[in-house]
mmCIF file of C-alpha atoms in Angstrom:
data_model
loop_
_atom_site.group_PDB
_atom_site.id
_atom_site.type_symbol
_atom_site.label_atom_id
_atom_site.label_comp_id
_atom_site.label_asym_id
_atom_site.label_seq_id
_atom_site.Cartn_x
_atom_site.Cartn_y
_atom_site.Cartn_z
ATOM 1 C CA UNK A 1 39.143 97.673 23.269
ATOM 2 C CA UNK A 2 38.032 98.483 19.817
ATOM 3 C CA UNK A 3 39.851 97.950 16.378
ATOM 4 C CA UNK A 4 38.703 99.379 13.264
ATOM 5 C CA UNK A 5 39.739 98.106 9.796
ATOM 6 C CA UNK A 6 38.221 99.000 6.033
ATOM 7 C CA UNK A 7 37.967 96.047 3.477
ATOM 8 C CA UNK A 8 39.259 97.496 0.320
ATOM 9 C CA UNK A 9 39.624 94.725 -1.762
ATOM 10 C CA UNK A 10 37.666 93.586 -5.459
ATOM 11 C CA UNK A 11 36.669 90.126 -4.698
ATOM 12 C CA UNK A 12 34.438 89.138 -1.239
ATOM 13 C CA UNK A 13 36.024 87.493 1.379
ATOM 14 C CA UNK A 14 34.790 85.806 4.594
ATOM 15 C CA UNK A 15 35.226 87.977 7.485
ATOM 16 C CA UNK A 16 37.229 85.164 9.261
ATOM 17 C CA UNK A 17 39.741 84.968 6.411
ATOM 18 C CA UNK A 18 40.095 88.606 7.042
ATOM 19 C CA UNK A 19 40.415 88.785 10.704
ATOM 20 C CA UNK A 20 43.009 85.961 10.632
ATOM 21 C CA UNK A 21 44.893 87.956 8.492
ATOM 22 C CA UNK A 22 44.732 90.645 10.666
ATOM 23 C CA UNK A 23 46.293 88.441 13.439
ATOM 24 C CA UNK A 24 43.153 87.663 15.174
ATOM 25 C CA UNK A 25 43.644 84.137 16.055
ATOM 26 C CA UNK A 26 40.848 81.162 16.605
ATOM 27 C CA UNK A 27 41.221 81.463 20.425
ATOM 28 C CA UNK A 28 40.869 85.186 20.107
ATOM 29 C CA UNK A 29 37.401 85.076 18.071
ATOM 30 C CA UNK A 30 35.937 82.489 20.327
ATOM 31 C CA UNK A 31 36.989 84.608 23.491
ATOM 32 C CA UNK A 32 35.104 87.963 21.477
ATOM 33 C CA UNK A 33 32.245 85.185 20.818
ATOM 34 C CA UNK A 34 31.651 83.787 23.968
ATOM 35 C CA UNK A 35 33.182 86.445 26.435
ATOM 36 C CA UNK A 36 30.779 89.621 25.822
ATOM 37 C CA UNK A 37 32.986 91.267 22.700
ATOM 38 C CA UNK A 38 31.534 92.058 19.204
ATOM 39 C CA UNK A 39 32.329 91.978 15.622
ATOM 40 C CA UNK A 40 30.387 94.647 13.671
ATOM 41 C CA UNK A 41 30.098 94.990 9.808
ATOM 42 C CA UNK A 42 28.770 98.564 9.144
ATOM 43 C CA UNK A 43 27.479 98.866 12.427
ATOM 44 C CA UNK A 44 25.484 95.760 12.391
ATOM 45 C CA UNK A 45 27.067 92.755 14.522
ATOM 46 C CA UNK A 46 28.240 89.957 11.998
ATOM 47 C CA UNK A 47 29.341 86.260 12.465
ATOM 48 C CA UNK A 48 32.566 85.489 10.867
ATOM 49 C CA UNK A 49 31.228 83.259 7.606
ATOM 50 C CA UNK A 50 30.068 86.812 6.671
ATOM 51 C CA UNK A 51 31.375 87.555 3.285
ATOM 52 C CA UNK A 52 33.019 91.422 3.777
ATOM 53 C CA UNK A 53 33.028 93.442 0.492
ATOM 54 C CA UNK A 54 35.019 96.387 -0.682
ATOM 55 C CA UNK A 55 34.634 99.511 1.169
ATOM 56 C CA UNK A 56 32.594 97.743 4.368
ATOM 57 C CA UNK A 57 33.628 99.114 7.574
ATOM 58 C CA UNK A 58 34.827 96.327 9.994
ATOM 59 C CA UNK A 59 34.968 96.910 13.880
ATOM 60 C CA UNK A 60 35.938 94.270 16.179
ATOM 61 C CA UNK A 61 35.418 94.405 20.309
ATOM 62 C CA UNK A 62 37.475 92.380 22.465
ATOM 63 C CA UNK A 63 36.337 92.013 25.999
ATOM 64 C CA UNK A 64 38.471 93.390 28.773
ATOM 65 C CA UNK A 65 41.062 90.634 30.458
ATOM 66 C CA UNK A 66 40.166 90.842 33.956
ATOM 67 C CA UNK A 67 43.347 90.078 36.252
ATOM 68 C CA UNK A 68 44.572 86.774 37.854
ATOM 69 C CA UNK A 69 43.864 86.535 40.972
ATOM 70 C CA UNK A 70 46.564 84.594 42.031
ATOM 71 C CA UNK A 71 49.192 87.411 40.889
ATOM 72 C CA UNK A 72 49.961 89.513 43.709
ATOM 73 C CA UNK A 73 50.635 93.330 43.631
ATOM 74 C CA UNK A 74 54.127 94.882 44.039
ATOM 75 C CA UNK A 75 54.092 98.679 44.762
ATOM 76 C CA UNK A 76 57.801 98.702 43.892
ATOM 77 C CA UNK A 77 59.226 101.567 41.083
ATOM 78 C CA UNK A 78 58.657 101.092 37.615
ATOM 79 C CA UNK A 79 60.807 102.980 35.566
ATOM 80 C CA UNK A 80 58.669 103.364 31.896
ATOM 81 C CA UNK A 81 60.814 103.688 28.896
ATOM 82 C CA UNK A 82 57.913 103.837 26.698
ATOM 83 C CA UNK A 83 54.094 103.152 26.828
ATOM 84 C CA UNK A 84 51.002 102.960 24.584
ATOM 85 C CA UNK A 85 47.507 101.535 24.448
ATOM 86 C CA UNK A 86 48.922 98.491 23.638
ATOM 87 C CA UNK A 87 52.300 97.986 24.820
ATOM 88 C CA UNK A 88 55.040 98.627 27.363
ATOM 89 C CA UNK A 89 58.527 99.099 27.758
ATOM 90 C CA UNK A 90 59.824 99.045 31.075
ATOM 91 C CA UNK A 91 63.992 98.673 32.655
ATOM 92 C CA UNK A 92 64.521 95.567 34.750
ATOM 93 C CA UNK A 93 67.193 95.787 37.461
ATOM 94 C CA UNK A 94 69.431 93.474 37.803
ATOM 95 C CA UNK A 95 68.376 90.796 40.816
ATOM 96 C CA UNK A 96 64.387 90.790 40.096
ATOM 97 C CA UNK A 97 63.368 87.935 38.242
ATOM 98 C CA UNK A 98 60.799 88.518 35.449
ATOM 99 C CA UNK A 99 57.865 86.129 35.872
ATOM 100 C CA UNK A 100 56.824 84.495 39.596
ATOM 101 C CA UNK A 101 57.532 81.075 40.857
ATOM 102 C CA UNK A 102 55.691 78.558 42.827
ATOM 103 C CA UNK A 103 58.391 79.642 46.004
ATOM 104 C CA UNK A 104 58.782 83.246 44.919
ATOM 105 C CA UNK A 105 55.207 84.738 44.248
ATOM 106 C CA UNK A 106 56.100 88.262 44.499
ATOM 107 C CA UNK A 107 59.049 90.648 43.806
ATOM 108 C CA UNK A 108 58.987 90.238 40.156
ATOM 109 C CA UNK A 109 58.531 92.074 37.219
ATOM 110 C CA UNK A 110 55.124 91.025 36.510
ATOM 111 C CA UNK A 111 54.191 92.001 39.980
ATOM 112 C CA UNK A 112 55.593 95.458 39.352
ATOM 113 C CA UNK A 113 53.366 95.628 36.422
ATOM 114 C CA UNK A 114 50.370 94.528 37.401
ATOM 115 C CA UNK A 115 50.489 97.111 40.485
ATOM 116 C CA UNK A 116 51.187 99.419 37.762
ATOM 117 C CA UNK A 117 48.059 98.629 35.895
ATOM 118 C CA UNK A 118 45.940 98.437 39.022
ATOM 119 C CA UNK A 119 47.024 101.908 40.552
ATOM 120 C CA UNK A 120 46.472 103.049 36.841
ATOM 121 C CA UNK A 121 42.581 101.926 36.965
ATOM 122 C CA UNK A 122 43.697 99.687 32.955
ATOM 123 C CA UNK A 123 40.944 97.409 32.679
ATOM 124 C CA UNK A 124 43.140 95.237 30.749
ATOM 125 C CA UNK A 125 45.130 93.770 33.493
ATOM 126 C CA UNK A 126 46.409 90.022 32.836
ATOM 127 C CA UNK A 127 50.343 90.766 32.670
ATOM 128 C CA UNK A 128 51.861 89.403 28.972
ATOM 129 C CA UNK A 129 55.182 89.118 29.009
ATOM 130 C CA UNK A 130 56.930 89.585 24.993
ATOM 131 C CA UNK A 131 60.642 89.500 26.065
ATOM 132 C CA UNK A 132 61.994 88.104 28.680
ATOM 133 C CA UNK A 133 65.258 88.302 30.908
ATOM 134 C CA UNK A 134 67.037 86.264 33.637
ATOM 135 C CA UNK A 135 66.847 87.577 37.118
ATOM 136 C CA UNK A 136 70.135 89.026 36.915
ATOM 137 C CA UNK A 137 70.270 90.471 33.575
ATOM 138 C CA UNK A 138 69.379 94.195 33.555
ATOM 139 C CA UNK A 139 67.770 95.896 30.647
ATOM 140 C CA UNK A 140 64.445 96.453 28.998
ATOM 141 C CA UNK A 141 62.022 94.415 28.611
ATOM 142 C CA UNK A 142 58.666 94.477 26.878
ATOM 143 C CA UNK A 143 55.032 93.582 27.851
ATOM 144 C CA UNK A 144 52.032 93.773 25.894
ATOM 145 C CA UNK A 145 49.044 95.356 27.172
ATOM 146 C CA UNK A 146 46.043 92.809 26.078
ATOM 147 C CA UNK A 147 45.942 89.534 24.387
ATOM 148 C CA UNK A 148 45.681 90.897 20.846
ATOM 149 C CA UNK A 149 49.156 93.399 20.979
ATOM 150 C CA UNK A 150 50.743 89.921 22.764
ATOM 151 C CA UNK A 151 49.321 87.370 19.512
ATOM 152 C CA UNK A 152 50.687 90.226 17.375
ATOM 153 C CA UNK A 153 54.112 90.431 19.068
ATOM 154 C CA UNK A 154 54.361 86.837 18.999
ATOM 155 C CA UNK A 155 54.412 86.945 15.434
ATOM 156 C CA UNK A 156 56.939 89.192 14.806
ATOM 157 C CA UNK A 157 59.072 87.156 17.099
ATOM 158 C CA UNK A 158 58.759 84.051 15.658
ATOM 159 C CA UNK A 159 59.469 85.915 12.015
ATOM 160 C CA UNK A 160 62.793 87.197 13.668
ATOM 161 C CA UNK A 161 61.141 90.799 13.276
ATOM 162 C CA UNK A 162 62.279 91.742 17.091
ATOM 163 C CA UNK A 163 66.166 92.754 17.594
ATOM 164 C CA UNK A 164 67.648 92.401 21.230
ATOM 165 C CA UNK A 165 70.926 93.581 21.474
ATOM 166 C CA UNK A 166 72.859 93.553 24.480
ATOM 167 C CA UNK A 167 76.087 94.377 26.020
ATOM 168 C CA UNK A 168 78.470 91.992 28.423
ATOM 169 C CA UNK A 169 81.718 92.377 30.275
ATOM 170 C CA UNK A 170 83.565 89.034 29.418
ATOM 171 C CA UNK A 171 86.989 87.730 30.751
ATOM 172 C CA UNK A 172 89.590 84.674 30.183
ATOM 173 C CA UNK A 173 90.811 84.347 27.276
ATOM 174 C CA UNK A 174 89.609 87.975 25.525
ATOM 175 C CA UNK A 175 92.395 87.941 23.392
ATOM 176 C CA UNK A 176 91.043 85.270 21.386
ATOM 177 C CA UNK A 177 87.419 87.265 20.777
ATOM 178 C CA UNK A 178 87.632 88.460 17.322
ATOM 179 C CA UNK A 179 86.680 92.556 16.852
ATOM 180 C CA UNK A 180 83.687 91.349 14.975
ATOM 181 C CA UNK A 181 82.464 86.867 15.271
ATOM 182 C CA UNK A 182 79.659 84.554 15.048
ATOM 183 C CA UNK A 183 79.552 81.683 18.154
ATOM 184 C CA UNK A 184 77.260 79.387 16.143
ATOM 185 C CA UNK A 185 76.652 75.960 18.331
ATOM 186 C CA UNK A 186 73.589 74.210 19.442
ATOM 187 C CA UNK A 187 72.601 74.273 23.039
ATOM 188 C CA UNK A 188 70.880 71.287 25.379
ATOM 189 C CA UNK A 189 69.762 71.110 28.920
ATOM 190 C CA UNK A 190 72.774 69.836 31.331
ATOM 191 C CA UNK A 191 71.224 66.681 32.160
ATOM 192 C CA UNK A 192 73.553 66.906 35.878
ATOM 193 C CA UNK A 193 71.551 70.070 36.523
ATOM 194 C CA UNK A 194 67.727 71.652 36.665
ATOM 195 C CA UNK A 195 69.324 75.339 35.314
ATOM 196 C CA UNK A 196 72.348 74.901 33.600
ATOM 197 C CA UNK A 197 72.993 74.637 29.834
ATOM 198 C CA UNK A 198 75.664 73.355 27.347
ATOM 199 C CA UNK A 199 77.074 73.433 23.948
ATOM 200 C CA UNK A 200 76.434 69.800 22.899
ATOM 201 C CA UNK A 201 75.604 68.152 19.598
ATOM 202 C CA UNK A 202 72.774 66.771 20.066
ATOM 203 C CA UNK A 203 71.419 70.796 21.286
ATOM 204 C CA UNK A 204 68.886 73.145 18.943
ATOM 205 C CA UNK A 205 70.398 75.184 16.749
ATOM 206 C CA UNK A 206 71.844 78.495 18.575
ATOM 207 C CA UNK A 207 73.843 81.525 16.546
ATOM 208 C CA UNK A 208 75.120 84.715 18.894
ATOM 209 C CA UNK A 209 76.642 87.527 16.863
ATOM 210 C CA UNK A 210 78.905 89.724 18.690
ATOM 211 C CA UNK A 211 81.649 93.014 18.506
ATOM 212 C CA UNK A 212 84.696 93.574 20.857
ATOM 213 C CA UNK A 213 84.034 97.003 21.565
ATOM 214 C CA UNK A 214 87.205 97.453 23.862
ATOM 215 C CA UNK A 215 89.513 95.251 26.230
ATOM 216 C CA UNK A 216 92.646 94.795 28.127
ATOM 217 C CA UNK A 217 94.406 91.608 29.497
ATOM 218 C CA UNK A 218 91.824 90.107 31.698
ATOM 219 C CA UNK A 219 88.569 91.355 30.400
ATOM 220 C CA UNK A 220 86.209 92.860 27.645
ATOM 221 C CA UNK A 221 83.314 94.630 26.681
ATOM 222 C CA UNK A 222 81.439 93.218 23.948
ATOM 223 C CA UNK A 223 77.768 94.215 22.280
ATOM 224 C CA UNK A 224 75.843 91.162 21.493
ATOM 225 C CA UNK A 225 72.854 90.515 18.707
ATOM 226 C CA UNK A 226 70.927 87.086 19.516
ATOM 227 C CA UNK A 227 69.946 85.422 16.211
ATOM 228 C CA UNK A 228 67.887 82.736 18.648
ATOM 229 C CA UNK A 229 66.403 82.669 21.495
ATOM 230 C CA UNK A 230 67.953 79.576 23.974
ATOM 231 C CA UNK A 231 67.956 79.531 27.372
ATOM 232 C CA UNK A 232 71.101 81.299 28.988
ATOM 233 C CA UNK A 233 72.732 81.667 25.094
ATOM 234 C CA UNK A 234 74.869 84.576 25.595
ATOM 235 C CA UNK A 235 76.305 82.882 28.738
ATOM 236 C CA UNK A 236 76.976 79.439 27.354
ATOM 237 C CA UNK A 237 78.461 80.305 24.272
ATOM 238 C CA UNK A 238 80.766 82.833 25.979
ATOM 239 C CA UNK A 239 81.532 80.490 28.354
ATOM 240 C CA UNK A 240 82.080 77.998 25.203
ATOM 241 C CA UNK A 241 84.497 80.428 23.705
ATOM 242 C CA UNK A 242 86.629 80.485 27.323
ATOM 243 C CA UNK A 243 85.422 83.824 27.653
ATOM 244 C CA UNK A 244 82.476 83.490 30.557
ATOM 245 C CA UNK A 245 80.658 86.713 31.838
ATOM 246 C CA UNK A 246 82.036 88.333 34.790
ATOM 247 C CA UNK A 247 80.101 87.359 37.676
ATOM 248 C CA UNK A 248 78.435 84.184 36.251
ATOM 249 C CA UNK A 249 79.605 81.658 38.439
ATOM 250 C CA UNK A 250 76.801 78.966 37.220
ATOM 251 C CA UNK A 251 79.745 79.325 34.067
ATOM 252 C CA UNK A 252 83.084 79.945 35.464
ATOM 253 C CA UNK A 253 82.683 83.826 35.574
ATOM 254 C CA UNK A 254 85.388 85.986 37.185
ATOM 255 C CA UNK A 255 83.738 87.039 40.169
ATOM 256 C CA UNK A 256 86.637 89.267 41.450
ATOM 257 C CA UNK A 257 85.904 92.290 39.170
ATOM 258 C CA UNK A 258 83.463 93.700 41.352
ATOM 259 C CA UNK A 259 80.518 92.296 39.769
ATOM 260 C CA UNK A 260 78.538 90.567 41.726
ATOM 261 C CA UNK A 261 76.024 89.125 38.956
ATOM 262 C CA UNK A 262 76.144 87.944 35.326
ATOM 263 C CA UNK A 263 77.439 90.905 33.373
ATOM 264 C CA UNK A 264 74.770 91.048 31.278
ATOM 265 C CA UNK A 265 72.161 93.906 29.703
ATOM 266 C CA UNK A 266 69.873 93.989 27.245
ATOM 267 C CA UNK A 267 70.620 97.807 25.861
ATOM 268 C CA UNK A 268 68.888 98.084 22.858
ATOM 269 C CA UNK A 269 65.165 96.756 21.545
ATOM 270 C CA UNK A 270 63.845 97.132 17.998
ATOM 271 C CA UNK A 271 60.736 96.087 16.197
ATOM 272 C CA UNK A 272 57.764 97.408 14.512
ATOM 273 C CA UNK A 273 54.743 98.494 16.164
ATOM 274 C CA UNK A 274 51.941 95.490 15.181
ATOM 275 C CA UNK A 275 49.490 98.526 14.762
ATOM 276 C CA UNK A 276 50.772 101.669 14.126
ATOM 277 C CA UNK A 277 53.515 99.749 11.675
ATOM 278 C CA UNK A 278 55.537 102.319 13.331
ATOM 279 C CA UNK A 279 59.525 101.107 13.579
ATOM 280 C CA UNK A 280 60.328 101.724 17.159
ATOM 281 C CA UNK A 281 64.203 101.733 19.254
ATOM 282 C CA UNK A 282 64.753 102.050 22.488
ATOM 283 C CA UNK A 283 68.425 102.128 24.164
ATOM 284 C CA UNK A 284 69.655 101.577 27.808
ATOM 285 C CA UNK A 285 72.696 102.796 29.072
ATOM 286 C CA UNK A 286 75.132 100.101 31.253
ATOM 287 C CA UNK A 287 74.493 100.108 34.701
ATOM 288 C CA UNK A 288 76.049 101.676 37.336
ATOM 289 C CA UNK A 289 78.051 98.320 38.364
ATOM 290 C CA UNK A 290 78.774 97.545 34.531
ATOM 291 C CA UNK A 291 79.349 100.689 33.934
ATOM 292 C CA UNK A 292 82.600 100.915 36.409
ATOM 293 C CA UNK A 293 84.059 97.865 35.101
ATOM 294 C CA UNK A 294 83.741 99.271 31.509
ATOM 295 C CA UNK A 295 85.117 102.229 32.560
ATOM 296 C CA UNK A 296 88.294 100.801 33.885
ATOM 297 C CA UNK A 297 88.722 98.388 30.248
ATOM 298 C CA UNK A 298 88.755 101.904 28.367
ATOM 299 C CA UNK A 299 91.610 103.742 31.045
#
């Protein structure tokens, strides 16, 4: 894949300083150096202590990612929300995890994708996973398409430039959510179990902004914007508040509302395209089985 760039500054620069700023990280230029991709200044192939001056025409080849082998194909739907050259956003069901494990090689996400990619003849075909989601949260999620739109999405993450939003049905004490809080308390590993988190003080730093969009005695719907990124936050700081997800039994869930998983999906994804600069937003509608519930809070 080829990326094209003009240097239109006064002063010289090296053409490392510029690539860096272009995202292009150190493992990146050593994988164009040594793994058959080119950087070209004015047609002519360049090393990067080459000092790039205004107007020069900068083009930069990065080798195609041929696939792990190890990742096994999964000829299961894949229901596209949106897809480029370099990225794409797909729906996860609820009850399919996202990424395989040592006793679950297959069924995932990741092995939907990768099918995807191979029926689709991409010669880019390593999977990179940008957001991810617990095997039974539903809701988009986002892959990048080749190790440069991943480095690039990785930035904006870590800058906070990537809004999740997501939507719950909550029960126990609803009354108590306010129409529009903050649940700001730091989360650790439960050291009595291998999954399971807690509020504790001693926990990173975790804030979860939320809105009661409706409820009734037992239970509410609420639309959720994570601030951070811990492991099961929405859950354990719901859970925190007395107010656990229906279904979520790992955290004292209601599982008598006819949910038979966490209430949980990620509806809404917004960030800016790392190469267009495009602003993109996608939406997801609640699920059939959150969807009922919802349904019956609004009667």
């Amino acid at each position: 894949m080829q990326f094209n760039w003009t240097y239109e500054q006064t002063e010289p620069q090296l053409l490392r300083t510029f690539l860096k700023g272009k995202g292009l990280s150190k493992g990146l230029l050593a994988k164009i150096k040594f793994q058959g991709g080119t950087i070209r200044v004015n047609q002519q192939i360049e090393n990067v202590l080459y000092q790039v001056k205004n107007g020069d025409q900068i083009a930069v080849t990065i080798p195609d990612e041929a696939p792990h082998e190890t990742m096994l194909l999964d000829d299961q739907p894949l229901e596209i929300v949106f897809e480029d050259d370099h990225l794409l956003v797909v729906e996860k069901p609820a009850g399919v995890a996202s990424i395989p494990a040592q006793y679950h090689p297959n069924g995932t996400m990741a092995n939907r994708v990768k099918a995807y990619y191979v029926k689709q003849g991409y010669q880019d075909q390593v999977i990179h996973i940008v957001t991810r989601l617990d095997r039974d949260t539903s809701g988009l999620m986002l892959f990048a398409k080749h190790g440069f739109a991943h480095a690039m999405m990785d930035q904006e993450l870590r800058k906070k430039q990537v809004s999740k939003k997501y939507f719950a049905l909550v029960g126990g004490k609803v009354a108590q959510l306010a129409q529009h809080g903050e649940i700001e308390a730091p989360i650790s590993r439960n050291r009595n179990s291998l999954m399971q988190r807690q509020v504790a003080a001693e926990g990173r730093y975790a804030l979860t902004e939320y809105w009661c969009l409706a409820h009734d005695d037992e239970k509410a719907l609420v639309d959720i914007q994570l601030h951070t990124g811990r492991t099961h936050q929405i859950r354990v700081h719901f859970a925190y508040l007395g107010t656990p997800l229906l279904g979520d039994d790992m955290y004292g869930g209601d599982v008598t509302q006819g949910i038979t998983r966490q209430a949980l999906h990620c509806h809404q994804l917004r960030f800016r395209h790392p190469f267009t600069q495009e602003d993109l937003n996608f939406e997801s509608p609640l699920p059939p089985d959150m969807a009922a519930v919802a349904t019956e809070i609004e009667r």
